[in-house]
PDB file of C-alpha atoms in Angstrom:
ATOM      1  CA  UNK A   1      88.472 210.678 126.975  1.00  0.00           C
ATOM      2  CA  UNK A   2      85.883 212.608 125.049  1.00  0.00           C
ATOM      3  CA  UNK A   3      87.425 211.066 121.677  1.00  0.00           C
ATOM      4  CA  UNK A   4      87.806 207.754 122.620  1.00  0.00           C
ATOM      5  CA  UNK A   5      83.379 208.114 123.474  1.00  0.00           C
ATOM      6  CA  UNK A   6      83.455 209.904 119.840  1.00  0.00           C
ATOM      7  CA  UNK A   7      85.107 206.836 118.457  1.00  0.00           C
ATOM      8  CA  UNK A   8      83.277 204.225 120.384  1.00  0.00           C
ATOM      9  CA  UNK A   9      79.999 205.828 119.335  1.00  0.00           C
ATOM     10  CA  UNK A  10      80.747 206.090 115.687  1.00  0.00           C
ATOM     11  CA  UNK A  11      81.826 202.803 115.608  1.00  0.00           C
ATOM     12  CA  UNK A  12      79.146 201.295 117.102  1.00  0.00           C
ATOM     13  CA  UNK A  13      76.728 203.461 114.866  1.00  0.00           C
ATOM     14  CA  UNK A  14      78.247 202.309 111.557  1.00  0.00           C
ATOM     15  CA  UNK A  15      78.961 198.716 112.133  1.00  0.00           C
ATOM     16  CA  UNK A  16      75.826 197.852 114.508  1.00  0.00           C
ATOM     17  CA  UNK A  17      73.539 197.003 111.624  1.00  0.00           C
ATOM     18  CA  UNK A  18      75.773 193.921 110.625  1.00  0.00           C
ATOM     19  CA  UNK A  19      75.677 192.923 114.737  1.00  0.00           C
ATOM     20  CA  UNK A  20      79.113 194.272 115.553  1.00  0.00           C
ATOM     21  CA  UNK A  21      79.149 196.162 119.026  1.00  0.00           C
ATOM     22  CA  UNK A  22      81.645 198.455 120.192  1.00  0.00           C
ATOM     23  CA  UNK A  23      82.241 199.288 123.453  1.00  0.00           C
ATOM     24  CA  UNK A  24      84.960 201.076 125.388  1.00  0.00           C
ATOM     25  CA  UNK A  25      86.389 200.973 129.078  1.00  0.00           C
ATOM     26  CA  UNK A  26      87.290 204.407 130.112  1.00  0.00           C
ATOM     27  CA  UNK A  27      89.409 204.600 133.399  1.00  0.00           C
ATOM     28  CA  UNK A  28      88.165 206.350 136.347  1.00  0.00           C
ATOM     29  CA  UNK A  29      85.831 206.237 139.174  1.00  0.00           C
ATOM     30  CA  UNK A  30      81.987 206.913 139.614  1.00  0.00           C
ATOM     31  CA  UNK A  31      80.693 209.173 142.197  1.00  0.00           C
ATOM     32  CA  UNK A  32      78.579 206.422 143.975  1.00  0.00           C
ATOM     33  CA  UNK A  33      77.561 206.746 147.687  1.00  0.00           C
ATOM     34  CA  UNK A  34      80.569 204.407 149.029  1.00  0.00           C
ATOM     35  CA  UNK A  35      83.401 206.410 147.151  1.00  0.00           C
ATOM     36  CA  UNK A  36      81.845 209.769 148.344  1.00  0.00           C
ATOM     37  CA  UNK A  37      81.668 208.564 152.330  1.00  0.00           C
ATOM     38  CA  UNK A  38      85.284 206.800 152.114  1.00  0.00           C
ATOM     39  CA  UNK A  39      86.641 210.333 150.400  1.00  0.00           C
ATOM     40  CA  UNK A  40      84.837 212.084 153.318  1.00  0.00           C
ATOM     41  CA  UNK A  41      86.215 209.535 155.808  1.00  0.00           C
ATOM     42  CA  UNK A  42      90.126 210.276 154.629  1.00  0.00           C
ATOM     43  CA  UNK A  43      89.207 213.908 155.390  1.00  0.00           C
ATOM     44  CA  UNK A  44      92.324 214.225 153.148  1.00  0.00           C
ATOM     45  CA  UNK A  45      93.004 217.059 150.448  1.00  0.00           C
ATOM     46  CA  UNK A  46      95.699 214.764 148.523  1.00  0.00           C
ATOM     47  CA  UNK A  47      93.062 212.044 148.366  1.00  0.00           C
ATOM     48  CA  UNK A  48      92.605 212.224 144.401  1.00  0.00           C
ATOM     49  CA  UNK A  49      96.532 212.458 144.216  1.00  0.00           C
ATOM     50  CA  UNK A  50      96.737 209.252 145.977  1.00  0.00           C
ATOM     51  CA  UNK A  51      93.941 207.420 143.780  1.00  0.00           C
ATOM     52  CA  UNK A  52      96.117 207.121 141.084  1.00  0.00           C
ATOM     53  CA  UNK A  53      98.956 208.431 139.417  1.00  0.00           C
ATOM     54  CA  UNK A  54      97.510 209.446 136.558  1.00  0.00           C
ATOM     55  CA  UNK A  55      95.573 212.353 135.911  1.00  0.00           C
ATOM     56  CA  UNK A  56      92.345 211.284 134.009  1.00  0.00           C
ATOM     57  CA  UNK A  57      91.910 208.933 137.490  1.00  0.00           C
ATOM     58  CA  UNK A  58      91.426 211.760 139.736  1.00  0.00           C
ATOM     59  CA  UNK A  59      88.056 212.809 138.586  1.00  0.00           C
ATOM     60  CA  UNK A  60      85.076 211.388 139.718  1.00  0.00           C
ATOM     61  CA  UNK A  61      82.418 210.937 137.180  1.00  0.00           C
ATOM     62  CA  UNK A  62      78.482 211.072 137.656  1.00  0.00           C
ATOM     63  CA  UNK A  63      77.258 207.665 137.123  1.00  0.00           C
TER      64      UNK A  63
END
């Protein structure tokens, strides 16, 4: 995921002075205060397991 920020970044850095954005959609979930108190409310260990099948979807990330 770190490249695909890298990549995003630079391309938004080269090409914004002739008005082109670039932005990216990473997948994944924020730590906000209603995904911390429904994890707490599963009270389950396999909850990140069960988010997703994918690995880069179990992770919560600081908003």
């Amino acid at each position: 995921m770190a490249g695909i920020i890298s990549l995003t970044q630079s391309v938004a850095n080269e090409f914004g002075r002739y008005g082109i954005r670039c932005n990216a959609v990473c997948p994944g979930s924020a730590r906000t205060d209603n995904i911390t108190w429904s994890i707490r409310r599963q009270r389950d260990p396999q909850v990140f397991e069960k988010l997703a099948p994918r690995p880069e979807r179990r992770a919560l990330y600081e908003p």
